[in-house]
Short mmCIF file of C-alpha atoms in Angstrom, two decimals:
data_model
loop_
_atom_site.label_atom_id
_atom_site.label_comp_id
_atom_site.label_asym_id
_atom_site.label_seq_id
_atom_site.Cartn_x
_atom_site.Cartn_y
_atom_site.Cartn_z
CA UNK X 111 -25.26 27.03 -21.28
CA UNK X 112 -23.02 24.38 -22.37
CA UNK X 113 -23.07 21.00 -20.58
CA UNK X 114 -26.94 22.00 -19.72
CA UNK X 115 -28.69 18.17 -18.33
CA UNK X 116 -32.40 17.25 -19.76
CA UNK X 117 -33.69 18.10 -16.80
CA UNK X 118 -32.69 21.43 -17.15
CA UNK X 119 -33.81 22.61 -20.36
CA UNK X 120 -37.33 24.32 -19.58
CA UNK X 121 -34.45 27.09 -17.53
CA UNK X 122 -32.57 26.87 -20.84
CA UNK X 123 -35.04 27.84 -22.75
CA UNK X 124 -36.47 30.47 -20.50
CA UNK X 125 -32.98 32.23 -20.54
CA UNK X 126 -32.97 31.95 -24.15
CA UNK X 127 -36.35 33.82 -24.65
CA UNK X 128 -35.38 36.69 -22.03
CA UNK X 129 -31.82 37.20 -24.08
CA UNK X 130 -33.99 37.42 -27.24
CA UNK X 131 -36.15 40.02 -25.48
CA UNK X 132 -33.85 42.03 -24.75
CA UNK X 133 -31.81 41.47 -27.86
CA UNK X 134 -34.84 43.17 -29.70
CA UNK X 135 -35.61 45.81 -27.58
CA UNK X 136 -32.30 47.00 -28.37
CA UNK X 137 -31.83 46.49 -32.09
CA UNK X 138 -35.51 48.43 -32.36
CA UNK X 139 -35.26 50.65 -29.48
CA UNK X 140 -38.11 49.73 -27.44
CA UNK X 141 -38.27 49.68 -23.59
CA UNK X 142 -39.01 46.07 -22.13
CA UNK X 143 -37.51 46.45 -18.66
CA UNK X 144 -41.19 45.45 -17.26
CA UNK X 145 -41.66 42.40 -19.47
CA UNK X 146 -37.41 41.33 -18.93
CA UNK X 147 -37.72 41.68 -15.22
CA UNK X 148 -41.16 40.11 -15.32
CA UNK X 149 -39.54 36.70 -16.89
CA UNK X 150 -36.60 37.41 -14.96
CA UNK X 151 -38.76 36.35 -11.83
CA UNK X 152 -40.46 33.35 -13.76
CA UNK X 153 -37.36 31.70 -14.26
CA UNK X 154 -36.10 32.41 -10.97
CA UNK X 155 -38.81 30.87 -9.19
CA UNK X 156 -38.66 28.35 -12.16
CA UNK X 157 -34.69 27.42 -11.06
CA UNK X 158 -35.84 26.80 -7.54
CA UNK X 159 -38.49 24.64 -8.35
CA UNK X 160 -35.97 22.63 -10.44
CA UNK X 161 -33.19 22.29 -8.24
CA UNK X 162 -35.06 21.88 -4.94
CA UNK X 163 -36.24 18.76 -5.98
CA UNK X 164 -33.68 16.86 -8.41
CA UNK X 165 -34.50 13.13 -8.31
CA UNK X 166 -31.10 10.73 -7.45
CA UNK X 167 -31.01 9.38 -11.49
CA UNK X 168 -30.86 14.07 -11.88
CA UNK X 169 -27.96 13.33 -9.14
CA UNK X 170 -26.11 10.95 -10.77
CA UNK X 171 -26.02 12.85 -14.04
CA UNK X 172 -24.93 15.96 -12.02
CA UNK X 173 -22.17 14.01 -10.28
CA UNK X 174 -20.73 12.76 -13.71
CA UNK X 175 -20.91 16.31 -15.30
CA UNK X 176 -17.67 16.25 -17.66
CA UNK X 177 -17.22 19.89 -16.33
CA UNK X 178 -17.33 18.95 -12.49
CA UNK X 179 -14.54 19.82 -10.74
CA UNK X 180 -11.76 16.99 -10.30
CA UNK X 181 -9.84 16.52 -7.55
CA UNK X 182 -6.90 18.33 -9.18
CA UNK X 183 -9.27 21.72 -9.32
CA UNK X 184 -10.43 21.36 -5.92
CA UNK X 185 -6.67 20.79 -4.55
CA UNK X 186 -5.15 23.42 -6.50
CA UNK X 187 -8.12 26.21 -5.11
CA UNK X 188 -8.22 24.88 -1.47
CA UNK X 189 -4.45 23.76 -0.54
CA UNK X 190 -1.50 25.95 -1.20
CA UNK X 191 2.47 24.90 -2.00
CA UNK X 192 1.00 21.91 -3.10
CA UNK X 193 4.04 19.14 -4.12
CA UNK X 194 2.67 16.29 -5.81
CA UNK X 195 4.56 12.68 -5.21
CA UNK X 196 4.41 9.82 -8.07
CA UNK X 197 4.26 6.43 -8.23
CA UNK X 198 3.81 3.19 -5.44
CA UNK X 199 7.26 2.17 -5.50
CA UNK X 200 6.03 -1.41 -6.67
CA UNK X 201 5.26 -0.87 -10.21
CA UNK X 202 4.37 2.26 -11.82
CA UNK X 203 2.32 5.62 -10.94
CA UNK X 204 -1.33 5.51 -11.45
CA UNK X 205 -2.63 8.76 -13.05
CA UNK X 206 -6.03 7.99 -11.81
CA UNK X 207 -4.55 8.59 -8.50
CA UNK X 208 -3.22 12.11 -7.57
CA UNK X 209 -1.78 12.67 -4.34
CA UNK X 210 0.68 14.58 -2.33
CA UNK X 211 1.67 17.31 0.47
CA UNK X 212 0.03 20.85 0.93
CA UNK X 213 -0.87 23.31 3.32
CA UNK X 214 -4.94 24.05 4.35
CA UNK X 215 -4.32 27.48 6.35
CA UNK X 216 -1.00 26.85 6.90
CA UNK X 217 -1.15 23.64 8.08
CA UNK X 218 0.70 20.46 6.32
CA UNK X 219 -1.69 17.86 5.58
CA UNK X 220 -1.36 15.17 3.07
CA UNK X 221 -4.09 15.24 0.13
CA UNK X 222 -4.72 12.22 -2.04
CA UNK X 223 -7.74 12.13 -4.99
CA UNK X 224 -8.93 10.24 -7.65
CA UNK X 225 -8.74 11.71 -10.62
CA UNK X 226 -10.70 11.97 -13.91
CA UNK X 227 -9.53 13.28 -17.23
CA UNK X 228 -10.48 16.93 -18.52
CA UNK X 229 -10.87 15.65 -22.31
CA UNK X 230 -10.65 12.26 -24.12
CA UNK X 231 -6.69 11.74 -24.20
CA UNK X 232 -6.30 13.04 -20.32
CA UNK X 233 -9.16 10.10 -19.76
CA UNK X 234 -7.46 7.67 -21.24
CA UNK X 235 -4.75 8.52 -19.51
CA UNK X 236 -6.27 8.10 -16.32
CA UNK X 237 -8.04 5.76 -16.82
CA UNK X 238 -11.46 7.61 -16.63
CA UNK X 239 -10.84 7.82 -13.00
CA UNK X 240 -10.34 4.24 -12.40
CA UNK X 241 -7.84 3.11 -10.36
CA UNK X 242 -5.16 0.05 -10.96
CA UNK X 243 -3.75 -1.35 -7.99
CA UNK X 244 -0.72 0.84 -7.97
CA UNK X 245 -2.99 3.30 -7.55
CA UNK X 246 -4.54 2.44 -4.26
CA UNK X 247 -1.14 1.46 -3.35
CA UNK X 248 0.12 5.08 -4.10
CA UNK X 249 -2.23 6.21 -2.02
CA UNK X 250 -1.19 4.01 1.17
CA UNK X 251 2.56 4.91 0.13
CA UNK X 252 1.50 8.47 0.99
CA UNK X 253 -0.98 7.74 3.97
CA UNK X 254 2.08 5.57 5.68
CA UNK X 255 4.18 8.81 5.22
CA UNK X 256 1.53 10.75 6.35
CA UNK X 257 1.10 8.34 9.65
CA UNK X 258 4.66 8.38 10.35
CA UNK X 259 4.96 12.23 10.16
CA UNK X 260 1.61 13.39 11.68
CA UNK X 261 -0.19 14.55 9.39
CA UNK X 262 -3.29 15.30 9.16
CA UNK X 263 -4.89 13.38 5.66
CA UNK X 264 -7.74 14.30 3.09
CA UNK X 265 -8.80 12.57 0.61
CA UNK X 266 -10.90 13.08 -2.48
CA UNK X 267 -13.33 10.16 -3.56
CA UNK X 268 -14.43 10.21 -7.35
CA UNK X 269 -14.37 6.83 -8.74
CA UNK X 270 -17.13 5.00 -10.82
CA UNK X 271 -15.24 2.22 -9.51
CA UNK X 272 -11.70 0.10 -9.57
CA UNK X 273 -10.14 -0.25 -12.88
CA UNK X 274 -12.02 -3.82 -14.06
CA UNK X 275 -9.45 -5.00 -16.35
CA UNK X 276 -7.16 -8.30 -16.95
CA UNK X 277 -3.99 -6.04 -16.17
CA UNK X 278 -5.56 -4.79 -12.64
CA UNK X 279 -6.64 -8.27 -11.90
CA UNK X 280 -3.09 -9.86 -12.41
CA UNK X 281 -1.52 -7.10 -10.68
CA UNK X 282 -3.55 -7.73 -7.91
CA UNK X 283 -6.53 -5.48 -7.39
CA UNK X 284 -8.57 -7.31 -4.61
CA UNK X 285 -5.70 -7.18 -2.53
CA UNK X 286 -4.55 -3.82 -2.61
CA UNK X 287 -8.14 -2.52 -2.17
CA UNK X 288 -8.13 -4.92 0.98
CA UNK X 289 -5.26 -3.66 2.22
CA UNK X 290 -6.14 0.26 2.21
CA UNK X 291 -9.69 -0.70 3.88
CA UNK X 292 -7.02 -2.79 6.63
CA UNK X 293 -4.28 0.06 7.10
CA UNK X 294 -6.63 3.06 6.64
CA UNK X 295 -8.55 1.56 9.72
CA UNK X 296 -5.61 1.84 11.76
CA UNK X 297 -4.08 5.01 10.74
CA UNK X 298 -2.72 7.06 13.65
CA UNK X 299 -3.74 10.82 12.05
CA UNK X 300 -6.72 12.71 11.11
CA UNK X 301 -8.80 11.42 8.00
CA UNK X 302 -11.19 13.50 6.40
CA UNK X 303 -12.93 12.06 3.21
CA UNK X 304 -14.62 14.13 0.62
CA UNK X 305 -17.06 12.47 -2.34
CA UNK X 306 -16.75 15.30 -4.86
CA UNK X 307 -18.90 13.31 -7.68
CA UNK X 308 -19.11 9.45 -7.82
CA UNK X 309 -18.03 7.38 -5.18
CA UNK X 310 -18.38 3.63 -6.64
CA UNK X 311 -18.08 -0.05 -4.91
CA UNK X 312 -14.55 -0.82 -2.99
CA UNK X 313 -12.57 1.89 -6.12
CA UNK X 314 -14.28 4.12 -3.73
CA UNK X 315 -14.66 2.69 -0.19
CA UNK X 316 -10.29 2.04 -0.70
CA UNK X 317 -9.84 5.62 0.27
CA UNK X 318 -12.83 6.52 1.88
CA UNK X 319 -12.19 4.75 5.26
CA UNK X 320 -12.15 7.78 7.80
CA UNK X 321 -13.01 9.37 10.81
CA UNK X 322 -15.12 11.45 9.28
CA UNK X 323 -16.77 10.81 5.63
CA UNK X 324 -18.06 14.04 3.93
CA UNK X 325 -20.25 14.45 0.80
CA UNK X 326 -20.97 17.37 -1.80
CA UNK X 327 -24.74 17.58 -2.10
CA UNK X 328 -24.59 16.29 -5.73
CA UNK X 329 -22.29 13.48 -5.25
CA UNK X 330 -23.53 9.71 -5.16
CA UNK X 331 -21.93 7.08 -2.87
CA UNK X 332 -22.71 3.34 -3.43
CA UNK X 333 -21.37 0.04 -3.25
CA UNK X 334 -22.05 -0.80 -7.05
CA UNK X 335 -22.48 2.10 -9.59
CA UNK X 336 -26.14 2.23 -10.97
CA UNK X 337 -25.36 1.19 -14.50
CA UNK X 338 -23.47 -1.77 -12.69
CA UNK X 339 -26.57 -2.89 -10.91
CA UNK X 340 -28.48 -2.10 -13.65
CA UNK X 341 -26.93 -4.78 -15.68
CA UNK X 342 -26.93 -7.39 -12.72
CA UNK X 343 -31.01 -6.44 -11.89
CA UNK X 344 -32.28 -6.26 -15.39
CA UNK X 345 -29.29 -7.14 -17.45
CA UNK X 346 -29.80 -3.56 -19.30
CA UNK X 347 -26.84 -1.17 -18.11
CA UNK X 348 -29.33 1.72 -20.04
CA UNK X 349 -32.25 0.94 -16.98
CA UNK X 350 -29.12 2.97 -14.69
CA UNK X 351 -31.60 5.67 -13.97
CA UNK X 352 -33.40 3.22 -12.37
CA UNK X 353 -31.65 1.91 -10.23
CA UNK X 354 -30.37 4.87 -9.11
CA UNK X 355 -34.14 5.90 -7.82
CA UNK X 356 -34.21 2.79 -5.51
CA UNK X 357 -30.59 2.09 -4.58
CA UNK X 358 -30.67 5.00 -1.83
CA UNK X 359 -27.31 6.90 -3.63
CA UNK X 360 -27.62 10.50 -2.63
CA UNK X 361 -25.66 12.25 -0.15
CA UNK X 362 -29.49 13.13 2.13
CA UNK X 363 -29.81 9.29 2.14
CA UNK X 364 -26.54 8.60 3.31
CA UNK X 365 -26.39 11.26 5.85
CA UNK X 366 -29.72 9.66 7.25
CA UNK X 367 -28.33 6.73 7.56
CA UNK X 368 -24.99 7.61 9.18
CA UNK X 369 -23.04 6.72 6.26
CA UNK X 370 -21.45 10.32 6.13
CA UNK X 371 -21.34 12.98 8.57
CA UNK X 372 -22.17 16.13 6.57
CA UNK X 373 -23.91 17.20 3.14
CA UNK X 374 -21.74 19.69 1.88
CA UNK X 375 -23.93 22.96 -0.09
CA UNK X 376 -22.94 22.73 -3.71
CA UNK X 377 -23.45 26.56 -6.05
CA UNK X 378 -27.11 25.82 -7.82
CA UNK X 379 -27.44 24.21 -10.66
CA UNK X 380 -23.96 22.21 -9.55
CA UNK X 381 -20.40 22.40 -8.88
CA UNK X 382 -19.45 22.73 -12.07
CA UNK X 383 -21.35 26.25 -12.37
CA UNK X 384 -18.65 27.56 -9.69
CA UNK X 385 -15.88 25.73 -8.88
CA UNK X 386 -14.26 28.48 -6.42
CA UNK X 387 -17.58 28.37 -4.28
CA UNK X 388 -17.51 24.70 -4.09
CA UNK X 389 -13.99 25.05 -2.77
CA UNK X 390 -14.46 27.56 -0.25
CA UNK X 391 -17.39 25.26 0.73
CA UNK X 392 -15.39 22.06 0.83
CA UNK X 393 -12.55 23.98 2.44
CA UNK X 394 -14.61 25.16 5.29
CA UNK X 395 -16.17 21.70 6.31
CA UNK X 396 -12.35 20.14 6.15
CA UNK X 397 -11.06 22.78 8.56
CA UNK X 398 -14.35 22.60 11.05
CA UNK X 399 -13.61 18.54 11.05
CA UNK X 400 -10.09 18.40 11.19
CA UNK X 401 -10.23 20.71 14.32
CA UNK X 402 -12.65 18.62 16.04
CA UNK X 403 -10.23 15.61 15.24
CA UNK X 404 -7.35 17.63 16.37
CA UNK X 405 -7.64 16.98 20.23
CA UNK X 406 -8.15 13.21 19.88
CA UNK X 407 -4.46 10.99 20.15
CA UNK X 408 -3.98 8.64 18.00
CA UNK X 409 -5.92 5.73 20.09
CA UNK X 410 -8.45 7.81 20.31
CA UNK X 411 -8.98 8.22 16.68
CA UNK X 412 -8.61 4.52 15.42
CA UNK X 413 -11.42 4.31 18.28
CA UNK X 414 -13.44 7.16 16.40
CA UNK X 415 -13.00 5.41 13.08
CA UNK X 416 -13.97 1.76 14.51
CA UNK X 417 -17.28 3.54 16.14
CA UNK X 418 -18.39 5.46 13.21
CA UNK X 419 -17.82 2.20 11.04
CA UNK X 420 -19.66 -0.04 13.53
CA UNK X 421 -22.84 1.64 13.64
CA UNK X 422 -23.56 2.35 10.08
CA UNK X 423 -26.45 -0.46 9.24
CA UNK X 424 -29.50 -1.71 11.48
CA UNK X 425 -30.53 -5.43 11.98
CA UNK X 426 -32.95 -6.95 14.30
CA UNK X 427 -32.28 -9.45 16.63
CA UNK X 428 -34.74 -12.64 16.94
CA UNK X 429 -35.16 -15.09 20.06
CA UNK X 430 -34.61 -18.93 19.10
CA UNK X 431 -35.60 -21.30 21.92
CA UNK X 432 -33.12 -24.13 22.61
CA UNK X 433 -35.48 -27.01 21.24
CA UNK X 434 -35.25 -25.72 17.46
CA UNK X 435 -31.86 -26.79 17.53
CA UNK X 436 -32.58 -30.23 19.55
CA UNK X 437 -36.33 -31.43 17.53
CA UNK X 438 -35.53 -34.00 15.56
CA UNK X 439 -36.30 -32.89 11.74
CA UNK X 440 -39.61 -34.60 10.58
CA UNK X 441 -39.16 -37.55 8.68
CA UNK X 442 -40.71 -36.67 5.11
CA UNK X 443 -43.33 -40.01 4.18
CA UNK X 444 -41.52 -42.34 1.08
#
């Protein structure tokens, strides 16, 4: 299959032998049913093996798949009469940022992704995903509009990270990635996040602030993308796969911890190997959330979104007695 990972290729080659097999029973005539189904059940029990236990640097491959579906698929299978709005009114649109109005079952809701190319020109374009600040300001341009109308918001988190760049620096990226994380919190609607594939440092965390945080079971969520820890660690972005293993980036990590809320099933082998199942997946877990968000007023969801916030992390508190602030410090002999 095209776009197969390393990891994959003992099914690859399995598949290979039993369309071979059957290739030459045909040309010659001979009966292999027994020896085709026989294989058939080796690689079956070989593709569970694999994918039941896919290590987080398998993950992170998976979640940058260049056939994984973007947020434009996913919005385009799950939302209907979807309008999308342009630019941030400040300075230009961002194509790594799609976002606009649609309808989930009949119901308006404002969507709002970040979006990758489908080939080398499209990623230029976009910026491989990678937002400038006009971006993330689009995005609170339609969050505000979704606030003041009431509705309901979902948003799509694929980022390796914030565009890094002189030209997002001078226009101001710290502060508009600042600002989402400051309005988002106070939103008066509904917000639903989905990670579809890479959720990376505040590129990602700038529309991810919501009551409820979802992930696909693929995806990785972090605060610095492995290659860019990589490079910090060991000052070798190619050691990536290794810090993905220890920097705790899948979405079964993060739903211990109480990062996110749900793991969302993916099709196996990926979402790229069936995007309309991933949608009807994703589509179900939005409409199960958003009702349970439905009956809360608008207090009660900044509350929701301050408490699901505040407990993520653990720390340990230590008794110091009064005098180890009042002993003198020991002289040190000259």
């Amino acid at each position: 299959m095209a776009g197969d990972l390393p990891f994959e290729k003992p099914l690859v080659e399995m598949r290979q032998k039993i369309e071979e097999l059957k290739q030459f029973g045909e040309e010659k005539g001979i009966d292999f049913a027994d020896e085709v189904a026989r294989l058939e059940e080796r690689y079956k029990l070989m593709e569970q093996e694999i994918y039941s236990n896919i290590s987080p640097s398998q993950k992170m491959h998976l979640a940058r798949h260049h056939s994984r579906p973007t947020s434009l698929d996913l919005i385009d299978l799950i939302f209907t009469d979807f309008i999308e709005l342009h630019g941030d009114r400040l300075f230009g649109d961002d194509l790594a940022v799609v976002g606009g109005i649609g309808k989930l079952d009949g119901v308006p809701v404002t969507v709002i992704g970040q979006q990758r190319g489908k080939d080398t020109k499209d990623n230029i374009a976009r910026f491989f995903g990678s937002p400038h600040p006009e971006g993330f300001r689009k995005a609170l341009r339609l969050m505000r509009q979704a606030d003041k109308f009431k509705r309901p918001i979902v948003t799509f988190v694929d980022t390796k990270g914030a565009y890094p760049g002189n030209t997002a620096e001078e226009r101001g990226q710290s502060e508009a990635i600042a600002r989402n994380l400051l309005e988002m919190s106070a939103l008066g609607v509904p917000v639903v996040c989905v990670v579809i594939g890479e959720g990376g440092s505040g590129g990602a965390l700038a529309m991810a602030v919501g009551n409820r945080v979802l992930m696909l079971e693929h995806a990785i969520y972090s605060a610095i993308s492995p290659n860019g820890a990589a490079s910090i660690l060991w000052k070798d972005a190619s050691k990536a796969d290794q810090a993905a293993e220890a920097m705790k980036i899948t979405a079964s990590d993060l739903l211990q911890m109480e990062v996110v809320e749900e793991v969302i099933p993916e099709p196996k082998g990926g979402a790229h190997r069936d995007y309309e199942a991933t949608a009807a997946f994703i589509k179900d877990a939005l409409l199960r959330h958003l009702r349970e968000l439905a009956v809360l007023d608008a207090d009660e969801l900044r509350e929701d979104r301050y408490r699901k916030f505040r407990k993520i992390g653990e720390f340990q508190e230590t008794q110091v007695s009064e005098e180890a602030f009042t002993e003198e410090p020991a002289l040190s002999p000259e």
